[in-house]
PDB file of C-alpha atoms in Angstrom:
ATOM      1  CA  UNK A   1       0.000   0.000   0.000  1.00  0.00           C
ATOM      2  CA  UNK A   2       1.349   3.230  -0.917  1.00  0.00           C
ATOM      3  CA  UNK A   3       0.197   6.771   1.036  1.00  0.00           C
ATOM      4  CA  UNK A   4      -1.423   8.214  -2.382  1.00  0.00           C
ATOM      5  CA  UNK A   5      -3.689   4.991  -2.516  1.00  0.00           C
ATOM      6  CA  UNK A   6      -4.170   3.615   0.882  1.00  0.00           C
ATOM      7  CA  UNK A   7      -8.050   5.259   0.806  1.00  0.00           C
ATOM      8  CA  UNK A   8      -8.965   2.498  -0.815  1.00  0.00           C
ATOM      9  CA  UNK A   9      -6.393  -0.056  -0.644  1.00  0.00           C
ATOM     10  CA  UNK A  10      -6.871  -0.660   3.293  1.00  0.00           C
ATOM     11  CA  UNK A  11     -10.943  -1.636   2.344  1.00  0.00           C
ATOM     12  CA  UNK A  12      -9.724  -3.855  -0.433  1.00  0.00           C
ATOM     13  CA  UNK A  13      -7.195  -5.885   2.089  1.00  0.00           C
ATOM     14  CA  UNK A  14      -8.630  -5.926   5.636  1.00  0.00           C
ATOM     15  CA  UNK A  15      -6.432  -7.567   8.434  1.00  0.00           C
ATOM     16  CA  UNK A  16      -8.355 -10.531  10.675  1.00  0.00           C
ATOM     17  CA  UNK A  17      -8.715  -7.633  13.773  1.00  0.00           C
ATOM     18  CA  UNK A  18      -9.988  -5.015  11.787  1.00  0.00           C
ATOM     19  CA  UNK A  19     -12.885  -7.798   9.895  1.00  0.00           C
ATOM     20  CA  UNK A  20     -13.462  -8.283  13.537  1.00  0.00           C
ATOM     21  CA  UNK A  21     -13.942  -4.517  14.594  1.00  0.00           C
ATOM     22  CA  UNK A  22     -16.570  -4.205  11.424  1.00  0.00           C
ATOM     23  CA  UNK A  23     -18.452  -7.394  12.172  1.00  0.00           C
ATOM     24  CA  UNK A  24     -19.238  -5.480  15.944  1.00  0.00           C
ATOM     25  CA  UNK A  25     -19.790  -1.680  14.982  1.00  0.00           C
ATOM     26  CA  UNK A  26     -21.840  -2.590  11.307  1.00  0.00           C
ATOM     27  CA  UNK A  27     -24.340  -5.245  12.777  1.00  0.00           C
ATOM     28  CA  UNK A  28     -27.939  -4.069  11.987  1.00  0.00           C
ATOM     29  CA  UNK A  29     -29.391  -2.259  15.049  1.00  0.00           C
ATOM     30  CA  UNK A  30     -32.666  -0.784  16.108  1.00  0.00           C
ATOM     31  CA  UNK A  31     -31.955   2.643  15.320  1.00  0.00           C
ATOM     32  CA  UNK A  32     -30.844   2.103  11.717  1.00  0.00           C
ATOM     33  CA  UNK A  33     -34.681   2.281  10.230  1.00  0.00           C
ATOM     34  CA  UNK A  34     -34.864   5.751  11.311  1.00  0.00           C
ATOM     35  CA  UNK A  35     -31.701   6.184  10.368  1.00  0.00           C
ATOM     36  CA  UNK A  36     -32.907   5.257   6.544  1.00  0.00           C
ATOM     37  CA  UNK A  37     -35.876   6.892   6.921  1.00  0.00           C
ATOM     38  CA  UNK A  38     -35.541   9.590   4.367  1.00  0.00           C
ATOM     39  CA  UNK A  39     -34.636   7.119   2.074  1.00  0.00           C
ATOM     40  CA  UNK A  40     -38.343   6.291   1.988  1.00  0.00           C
ATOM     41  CA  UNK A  41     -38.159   2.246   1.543  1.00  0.00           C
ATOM     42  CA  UNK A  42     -41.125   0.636   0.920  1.00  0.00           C
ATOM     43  CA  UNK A  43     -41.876  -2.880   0.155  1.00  0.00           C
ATOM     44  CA  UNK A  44     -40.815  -3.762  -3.020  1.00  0.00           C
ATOM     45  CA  UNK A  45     -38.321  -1.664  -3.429  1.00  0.00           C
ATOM     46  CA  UNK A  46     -35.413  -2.322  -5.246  1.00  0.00           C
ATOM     47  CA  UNK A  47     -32.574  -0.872  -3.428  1.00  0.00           C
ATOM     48  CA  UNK A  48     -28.365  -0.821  -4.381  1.00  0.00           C
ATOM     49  CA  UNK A  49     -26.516  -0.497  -1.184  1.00  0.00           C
ATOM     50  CA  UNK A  50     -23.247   0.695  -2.294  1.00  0.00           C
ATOM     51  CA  UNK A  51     -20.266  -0.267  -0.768  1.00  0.00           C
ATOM     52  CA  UNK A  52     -22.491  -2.663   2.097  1.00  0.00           C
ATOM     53  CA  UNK A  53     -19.362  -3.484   4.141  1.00  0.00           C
ATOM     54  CA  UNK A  54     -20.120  -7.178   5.357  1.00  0.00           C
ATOM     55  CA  UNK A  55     -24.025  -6.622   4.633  1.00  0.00           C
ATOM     56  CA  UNK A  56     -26.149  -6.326   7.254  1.00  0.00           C
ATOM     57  CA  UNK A  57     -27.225  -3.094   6.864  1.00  0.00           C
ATOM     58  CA  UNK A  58     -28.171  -4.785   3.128  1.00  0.00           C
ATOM     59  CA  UNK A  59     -30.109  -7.798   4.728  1.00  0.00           C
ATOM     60  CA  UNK A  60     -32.054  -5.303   7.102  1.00  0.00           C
ATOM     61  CA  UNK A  61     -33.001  -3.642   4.489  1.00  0.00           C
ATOM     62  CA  UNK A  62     -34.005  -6.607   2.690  1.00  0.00           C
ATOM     63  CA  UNK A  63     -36.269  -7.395   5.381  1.00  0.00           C
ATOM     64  CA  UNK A  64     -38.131  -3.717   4.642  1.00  0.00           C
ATOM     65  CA  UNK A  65     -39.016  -4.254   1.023  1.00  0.00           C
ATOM     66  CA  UNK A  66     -39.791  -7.984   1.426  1.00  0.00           C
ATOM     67  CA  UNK A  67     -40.117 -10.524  -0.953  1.00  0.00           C
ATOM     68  CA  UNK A  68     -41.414  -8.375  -3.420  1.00  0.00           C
ATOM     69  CA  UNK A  69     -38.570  -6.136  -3.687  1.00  0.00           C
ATOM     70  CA  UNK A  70     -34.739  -6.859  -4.166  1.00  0.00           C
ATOM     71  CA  UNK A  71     -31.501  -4.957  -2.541  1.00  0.00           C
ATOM     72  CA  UNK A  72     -28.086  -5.401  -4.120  1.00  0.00           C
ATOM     73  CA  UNK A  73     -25.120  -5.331  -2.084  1.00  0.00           C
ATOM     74  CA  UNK A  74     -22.164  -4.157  -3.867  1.00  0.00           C
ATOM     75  CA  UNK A  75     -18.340  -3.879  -2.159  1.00  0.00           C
ATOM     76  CA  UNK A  76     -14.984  -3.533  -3.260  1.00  0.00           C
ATOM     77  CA  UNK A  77     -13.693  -6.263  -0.414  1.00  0.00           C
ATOM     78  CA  UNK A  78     -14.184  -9.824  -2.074  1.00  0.00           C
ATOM     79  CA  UNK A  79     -14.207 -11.042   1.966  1.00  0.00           C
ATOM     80  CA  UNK A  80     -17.099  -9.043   2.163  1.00  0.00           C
ATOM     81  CA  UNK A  81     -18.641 -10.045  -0.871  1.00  0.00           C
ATOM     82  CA  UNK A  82     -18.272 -13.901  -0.457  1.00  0.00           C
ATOM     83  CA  UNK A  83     -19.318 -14.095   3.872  1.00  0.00           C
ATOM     84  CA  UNK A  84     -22.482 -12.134   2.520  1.00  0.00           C
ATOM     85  CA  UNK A  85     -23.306 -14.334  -0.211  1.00  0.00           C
ATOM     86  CA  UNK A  86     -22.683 -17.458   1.429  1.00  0.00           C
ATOM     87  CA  UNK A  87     -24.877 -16.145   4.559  1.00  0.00           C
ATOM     88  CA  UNK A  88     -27.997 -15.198   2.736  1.00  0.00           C
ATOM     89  CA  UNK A  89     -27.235 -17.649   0.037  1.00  0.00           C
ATOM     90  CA  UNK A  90     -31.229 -18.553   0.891  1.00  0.00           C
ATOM     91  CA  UNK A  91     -32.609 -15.592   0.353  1.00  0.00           C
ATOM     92  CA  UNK A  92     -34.556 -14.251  -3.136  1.00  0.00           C
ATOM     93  CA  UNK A  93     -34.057 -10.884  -2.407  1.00  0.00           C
ATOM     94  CA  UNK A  94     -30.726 -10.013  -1.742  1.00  0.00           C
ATOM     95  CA  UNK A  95     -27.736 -10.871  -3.510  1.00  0.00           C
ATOM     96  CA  UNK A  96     -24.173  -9.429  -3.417  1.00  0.00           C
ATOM     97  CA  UNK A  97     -21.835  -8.088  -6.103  1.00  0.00           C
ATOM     98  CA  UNK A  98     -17.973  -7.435  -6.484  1.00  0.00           C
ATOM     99  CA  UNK A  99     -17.036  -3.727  -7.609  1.00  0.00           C
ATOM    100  CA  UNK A 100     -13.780  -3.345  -9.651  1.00  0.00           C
ATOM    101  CA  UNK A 101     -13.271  -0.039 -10.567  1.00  0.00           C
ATOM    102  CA  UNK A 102     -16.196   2.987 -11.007  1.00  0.00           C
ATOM    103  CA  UNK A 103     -18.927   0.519 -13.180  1.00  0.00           C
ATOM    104  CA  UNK A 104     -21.561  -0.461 -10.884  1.00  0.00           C
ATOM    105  CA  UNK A 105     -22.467  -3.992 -12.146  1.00  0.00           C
ATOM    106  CA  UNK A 106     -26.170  -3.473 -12.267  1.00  0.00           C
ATOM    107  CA  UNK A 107     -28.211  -2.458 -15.398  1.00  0.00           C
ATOM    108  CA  UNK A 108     -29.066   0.963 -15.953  1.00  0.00           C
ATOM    109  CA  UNK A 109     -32.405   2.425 -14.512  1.00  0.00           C
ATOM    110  CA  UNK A 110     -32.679  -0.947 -12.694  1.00  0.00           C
ATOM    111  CA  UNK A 111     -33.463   0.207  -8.475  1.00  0.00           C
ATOM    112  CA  UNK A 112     -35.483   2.736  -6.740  1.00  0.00           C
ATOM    113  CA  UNK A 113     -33.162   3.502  -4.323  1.00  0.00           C
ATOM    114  CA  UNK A 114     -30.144   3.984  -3.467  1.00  0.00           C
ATOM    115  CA  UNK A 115     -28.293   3.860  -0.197  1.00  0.00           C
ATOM    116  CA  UNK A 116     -24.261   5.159   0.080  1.00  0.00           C
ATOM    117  CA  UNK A 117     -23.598   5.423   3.845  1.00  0.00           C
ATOM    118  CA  UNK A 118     -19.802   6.243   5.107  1.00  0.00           C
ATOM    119  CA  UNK A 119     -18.053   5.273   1.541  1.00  0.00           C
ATOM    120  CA  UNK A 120     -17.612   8.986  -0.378  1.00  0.00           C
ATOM    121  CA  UNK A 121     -15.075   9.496   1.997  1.00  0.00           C
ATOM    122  CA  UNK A 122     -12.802   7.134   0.241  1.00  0.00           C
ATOM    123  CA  UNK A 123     -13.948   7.223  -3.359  1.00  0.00           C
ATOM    124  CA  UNK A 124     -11.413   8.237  -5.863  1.00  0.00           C
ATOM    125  CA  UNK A 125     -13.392  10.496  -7.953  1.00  0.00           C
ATOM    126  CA  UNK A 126     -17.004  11.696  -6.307  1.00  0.00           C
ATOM    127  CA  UNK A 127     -18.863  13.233  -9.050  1.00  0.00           C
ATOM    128  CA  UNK A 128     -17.621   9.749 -11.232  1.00  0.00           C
ATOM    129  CA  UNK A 129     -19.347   7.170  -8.616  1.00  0.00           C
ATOM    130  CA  UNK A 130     -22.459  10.022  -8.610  1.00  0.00           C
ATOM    131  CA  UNK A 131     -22.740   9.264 -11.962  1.00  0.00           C
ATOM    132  CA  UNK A 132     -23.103   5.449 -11.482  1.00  0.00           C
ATOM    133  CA  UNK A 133     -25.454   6.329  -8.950  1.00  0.00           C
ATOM    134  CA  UNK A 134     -27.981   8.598 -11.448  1.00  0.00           C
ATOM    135  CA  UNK A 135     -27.112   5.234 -14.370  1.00  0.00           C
ATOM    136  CA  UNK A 136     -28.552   2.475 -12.386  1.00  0.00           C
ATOM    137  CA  UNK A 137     -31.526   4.588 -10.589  1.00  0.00           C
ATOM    138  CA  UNK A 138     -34.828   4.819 -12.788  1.00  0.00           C
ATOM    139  CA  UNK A 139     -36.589   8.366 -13.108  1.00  0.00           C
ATOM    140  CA  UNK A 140     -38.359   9.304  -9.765  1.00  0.00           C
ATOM    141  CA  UNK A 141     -35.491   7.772  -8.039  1.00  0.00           C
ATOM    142  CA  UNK A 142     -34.303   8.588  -4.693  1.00  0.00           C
ATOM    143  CA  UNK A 143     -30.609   8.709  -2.776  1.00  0.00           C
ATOM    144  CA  UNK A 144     -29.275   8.883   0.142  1.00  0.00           C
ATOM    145  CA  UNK A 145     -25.862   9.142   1.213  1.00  0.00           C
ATOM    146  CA  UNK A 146     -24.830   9.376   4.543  1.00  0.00           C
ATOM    147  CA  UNK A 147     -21.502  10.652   5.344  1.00  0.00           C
ATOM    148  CA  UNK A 148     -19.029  12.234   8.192  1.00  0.00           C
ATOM    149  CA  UNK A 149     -17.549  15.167   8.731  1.00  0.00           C
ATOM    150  CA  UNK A 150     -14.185  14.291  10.459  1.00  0.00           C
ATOM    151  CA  UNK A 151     -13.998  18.277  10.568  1.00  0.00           C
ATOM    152  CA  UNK A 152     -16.194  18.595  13.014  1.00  0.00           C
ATOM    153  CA  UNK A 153     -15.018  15.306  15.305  1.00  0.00           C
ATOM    154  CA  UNK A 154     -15.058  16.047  19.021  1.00  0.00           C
ATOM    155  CA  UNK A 155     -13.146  13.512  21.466  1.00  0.00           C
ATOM    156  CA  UNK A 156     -12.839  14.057  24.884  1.00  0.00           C
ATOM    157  CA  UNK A 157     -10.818  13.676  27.613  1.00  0.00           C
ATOM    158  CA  UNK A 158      -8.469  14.687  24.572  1.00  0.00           C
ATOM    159  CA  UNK A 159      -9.237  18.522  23.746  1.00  0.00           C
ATOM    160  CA  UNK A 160      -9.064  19.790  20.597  1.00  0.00           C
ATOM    161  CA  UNK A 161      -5.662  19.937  19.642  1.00  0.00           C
ATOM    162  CA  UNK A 162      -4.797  16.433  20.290  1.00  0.00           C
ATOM    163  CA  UNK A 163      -8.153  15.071  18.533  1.00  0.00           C
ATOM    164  CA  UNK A 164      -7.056  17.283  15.630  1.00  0.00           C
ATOM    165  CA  UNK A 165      -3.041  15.712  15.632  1.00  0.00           C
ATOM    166  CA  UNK A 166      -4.685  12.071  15.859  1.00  0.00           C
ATOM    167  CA  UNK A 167      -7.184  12.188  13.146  1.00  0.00           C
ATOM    168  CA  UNK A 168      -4.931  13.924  11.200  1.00  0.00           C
ATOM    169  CA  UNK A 169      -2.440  11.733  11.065  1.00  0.00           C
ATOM    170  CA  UNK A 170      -5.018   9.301  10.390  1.00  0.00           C
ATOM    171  CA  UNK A 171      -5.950  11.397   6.887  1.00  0.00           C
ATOM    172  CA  UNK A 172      -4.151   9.188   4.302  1.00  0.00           C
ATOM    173  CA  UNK A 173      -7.270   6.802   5.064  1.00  0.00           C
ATOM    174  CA  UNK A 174      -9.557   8.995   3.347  1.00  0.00           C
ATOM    175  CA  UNK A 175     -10.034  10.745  -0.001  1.00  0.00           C
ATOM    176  CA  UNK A 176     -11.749  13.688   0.946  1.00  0.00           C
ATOM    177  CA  UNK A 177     -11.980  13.210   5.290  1.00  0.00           C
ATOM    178  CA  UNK A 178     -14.785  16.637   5.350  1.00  0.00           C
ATOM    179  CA  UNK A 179     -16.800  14.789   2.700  1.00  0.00           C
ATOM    180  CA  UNK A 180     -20.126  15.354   4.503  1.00  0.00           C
ATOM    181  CA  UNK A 181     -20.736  19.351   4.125  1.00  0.00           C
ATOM    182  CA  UNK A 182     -19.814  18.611   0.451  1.00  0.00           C
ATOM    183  CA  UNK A 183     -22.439  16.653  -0.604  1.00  0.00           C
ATOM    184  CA  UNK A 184     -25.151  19.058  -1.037  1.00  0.00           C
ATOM    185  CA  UNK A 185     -23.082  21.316  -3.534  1.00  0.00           C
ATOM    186  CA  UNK A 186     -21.969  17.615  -4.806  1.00  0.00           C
ATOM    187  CA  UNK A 187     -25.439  16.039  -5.710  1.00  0.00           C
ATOM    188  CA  UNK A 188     -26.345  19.264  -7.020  1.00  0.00           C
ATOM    189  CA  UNK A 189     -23.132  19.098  -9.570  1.00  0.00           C
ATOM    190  CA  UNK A 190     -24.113  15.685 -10.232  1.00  0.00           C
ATOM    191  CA  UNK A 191     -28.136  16.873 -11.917  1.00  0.00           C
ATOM    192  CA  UNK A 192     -29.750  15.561  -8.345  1.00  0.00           C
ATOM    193  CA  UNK A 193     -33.342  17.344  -7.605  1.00  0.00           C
ATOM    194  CA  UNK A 194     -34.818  18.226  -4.563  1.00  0.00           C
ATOM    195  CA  UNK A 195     -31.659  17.596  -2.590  1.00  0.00           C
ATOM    196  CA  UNK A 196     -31.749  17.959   1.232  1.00  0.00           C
ATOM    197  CA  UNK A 197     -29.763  17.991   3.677  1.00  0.00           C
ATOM    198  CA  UNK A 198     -30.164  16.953   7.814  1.00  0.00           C
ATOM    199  CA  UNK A 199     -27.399  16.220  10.246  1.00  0.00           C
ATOM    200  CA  UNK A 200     -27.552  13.978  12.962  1.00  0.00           C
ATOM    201  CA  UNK A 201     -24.660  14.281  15.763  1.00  0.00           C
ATOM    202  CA  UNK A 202     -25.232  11.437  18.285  1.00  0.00           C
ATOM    203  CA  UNK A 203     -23.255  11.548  21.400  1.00  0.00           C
ATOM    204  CA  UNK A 204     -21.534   8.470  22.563  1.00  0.00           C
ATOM    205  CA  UNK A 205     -20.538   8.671  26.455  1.00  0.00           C
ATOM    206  CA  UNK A 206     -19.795   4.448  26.864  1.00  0.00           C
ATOM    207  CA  UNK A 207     -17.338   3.553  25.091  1.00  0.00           C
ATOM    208  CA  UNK A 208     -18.565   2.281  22.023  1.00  0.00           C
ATOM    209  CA  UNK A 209     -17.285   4.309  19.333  1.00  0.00           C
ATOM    210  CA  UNK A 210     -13.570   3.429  20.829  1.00  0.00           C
ATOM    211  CA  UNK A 211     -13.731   0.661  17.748  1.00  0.00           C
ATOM    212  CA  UNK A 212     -13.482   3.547  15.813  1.00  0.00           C
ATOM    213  CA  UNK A 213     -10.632   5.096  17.505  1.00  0.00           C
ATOM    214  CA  UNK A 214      -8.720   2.240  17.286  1.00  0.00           C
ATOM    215  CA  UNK A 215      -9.386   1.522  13.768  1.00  0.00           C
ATOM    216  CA  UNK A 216      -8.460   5.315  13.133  1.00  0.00           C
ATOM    217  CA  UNK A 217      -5.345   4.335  15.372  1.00  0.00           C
ATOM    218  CA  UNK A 218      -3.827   1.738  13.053  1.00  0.00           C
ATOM    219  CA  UNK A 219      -4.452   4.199   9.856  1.00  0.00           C
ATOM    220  CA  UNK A 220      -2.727   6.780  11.914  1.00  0.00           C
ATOM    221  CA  UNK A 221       0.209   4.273  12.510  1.00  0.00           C
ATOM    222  CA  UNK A 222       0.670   2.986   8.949  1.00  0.00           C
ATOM    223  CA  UNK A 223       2.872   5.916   7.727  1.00  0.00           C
ATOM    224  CA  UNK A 224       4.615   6.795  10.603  1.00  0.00           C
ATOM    225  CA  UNK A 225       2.605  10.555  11.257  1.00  0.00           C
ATOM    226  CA  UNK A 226       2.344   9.944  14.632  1.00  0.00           C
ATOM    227  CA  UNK A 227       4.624   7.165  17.846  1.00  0.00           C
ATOM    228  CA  UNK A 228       3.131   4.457  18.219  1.00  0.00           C
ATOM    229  CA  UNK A 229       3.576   5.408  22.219  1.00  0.00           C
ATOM    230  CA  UNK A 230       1.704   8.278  21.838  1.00  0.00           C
ATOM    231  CA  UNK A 231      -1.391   6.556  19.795  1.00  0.00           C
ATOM    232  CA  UNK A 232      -1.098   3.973  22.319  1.00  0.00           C
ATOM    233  CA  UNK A 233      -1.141   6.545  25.323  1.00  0.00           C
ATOM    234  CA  UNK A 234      -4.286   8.580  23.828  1.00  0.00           C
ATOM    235  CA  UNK A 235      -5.994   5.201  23.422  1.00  0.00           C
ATOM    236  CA  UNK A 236      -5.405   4.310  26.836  1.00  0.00           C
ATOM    237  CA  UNK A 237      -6.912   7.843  28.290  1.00  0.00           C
ATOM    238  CA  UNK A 238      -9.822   7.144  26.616  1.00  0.00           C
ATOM    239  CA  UNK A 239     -10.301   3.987  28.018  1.00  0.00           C
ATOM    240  CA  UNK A 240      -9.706   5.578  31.376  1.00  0.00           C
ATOM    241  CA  UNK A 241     -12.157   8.103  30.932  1.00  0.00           C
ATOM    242  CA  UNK A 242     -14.812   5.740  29.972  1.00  0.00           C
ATOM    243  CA  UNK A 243     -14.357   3.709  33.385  1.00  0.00           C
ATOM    244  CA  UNK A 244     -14.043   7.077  34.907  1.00  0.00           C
ATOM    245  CA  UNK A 245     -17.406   7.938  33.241  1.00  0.00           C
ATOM    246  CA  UNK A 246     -15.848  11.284  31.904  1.00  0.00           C
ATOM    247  CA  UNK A 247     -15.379  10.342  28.080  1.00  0.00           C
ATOM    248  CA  UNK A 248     -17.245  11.777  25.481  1.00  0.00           C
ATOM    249  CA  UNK A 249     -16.842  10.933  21.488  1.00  0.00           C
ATOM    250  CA  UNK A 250     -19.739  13.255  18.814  1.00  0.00           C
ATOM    251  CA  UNK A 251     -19.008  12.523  15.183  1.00  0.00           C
ATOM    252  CA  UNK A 252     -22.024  14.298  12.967  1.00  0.00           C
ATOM    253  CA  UNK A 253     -23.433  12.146  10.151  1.00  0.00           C
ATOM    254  CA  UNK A 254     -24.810  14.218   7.045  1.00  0.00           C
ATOM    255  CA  UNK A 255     -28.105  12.842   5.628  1.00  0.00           C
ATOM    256  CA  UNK A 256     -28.189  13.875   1.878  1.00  0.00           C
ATOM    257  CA  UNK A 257     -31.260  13.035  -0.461  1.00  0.00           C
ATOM    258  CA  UNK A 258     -32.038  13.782  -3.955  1.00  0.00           C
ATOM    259  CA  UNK A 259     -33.994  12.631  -6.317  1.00  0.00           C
ATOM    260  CA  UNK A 260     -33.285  11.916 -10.095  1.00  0.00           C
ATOM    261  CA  UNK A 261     -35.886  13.273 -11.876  1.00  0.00           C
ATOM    262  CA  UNK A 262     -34.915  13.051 -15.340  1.00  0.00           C
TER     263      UNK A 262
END
């Protein structure tokens, strides 16, 4: 892997521990149909979820349109690809695709719905994958993309400046890391209609989003930007401050819709 293309090579080749980290922080949870909820599924639905991750944000979803609708998972990890297939190998209404490149390998005009969440951070070219997106969705379509804003990250017992010295040495992971307040002027470029934009900044005082930071930690450790002592010493005062009940992580998500019209 090379600094220039890590963005995406660290999702094509995914250690054992970091599969492991994904499997916990990407299960399907209660709060994830509201999250979706301006996607506006419906049953029968046909739905791309575009770079699904080990799917089970695609199989929840696949429970929403039921067996009248369909929901393609697509992913650039073939690990991905293959423990989702295999799983829901049973299932007539999902299925699971390999992504090489920008083509999409569905037909055009051939879902609904669309649903990018977390993945135009790392894309190489956004207005190219937009594209894709507006191909494969048929007129009256609709799209939602969620992504962060690592701009606006807030970890504490940190402060400010040593949040900002972490997650910037952890920048070669991403393409663009303040992708969300983009997207608007993005989907607009793109010919999207009726675009709109929400933001949802959930506050995380347990300890949970410490996958995160540790995922972020081996990014930040892969070209040397920051001692390993000192990601291992901010890793270990968060931990602290979570059994001292004094840690606090807010990352805002940006909920973008549009609609292709023509």
């Amino acid at each position: 892997m090379t600094k220039n293309t890590f963005y995406t090579d660290h999702w094509r080749e995914i250690d054992d521990e970091r599969v492991a980290r994904y499997e916990r922080m990407f299960v399907w949870r209660d709060g994830h149909a509201a999250l979706l909820a301006p996607l506006d599924l419906r049953s029968g639905s046909r739905v791309l979820d575009y770079g699904c991750g080990p799917g089970f944000v695609t199989e929840g979803m696949a429970g929403i349109v039921g067996p009248g609708g369909r929901v393609y998972g697509v992913d650039l990890n073939a690990s991905f690809v293959s423990k989702a297939s295999h799983r829901n190998a049973a299932s007539d209404n999902i299925s699971f695709h390999l992504v090489d490149g920008n083509r999409i390998p569905l037909a055009d005009a051939s879902v609904d719905r669309v649903l990018c969440k977390n993945v135009l951070e790392y894309v190489p070219d956004v207005q190219t994958t937009l594209a894709e997106f507006r191909r494969v969705l048929e007129p009256g379509g609709r799209l939602l993309l969620i992504d962060s804003d690592w701009g606006f990250i807030a970890v504490e017992p940190w402060g400010r400046q040593r949040t900002r010295r972490f997650f910037d040495a952890a920048a070669p992971a991403f393409k663009e890391p303040e992708i969300g307040r983009k997207l608007r002027a993005h989907l607009l470029d793109a010919g999207f209609d009726d675009v709109d934009v929400r933001v949802q900044a959930g506050v995380d005082t347990e300890g949970g989003s410490l996958l995160v930071l540790r995922n972020m930690a081996s990014y930040a450790s892969a070209f040397d930007a920051i001692s390993a002592d000192e990601v291992n010493a901010l890793l270990a005062e968060a931990e602290a401050a979570i059994d001292d009940d004094r840690y606090l992580f807010c990352l805002p998500q940006f909920l973008v819709t549009g609609v292709r019209l023509r």
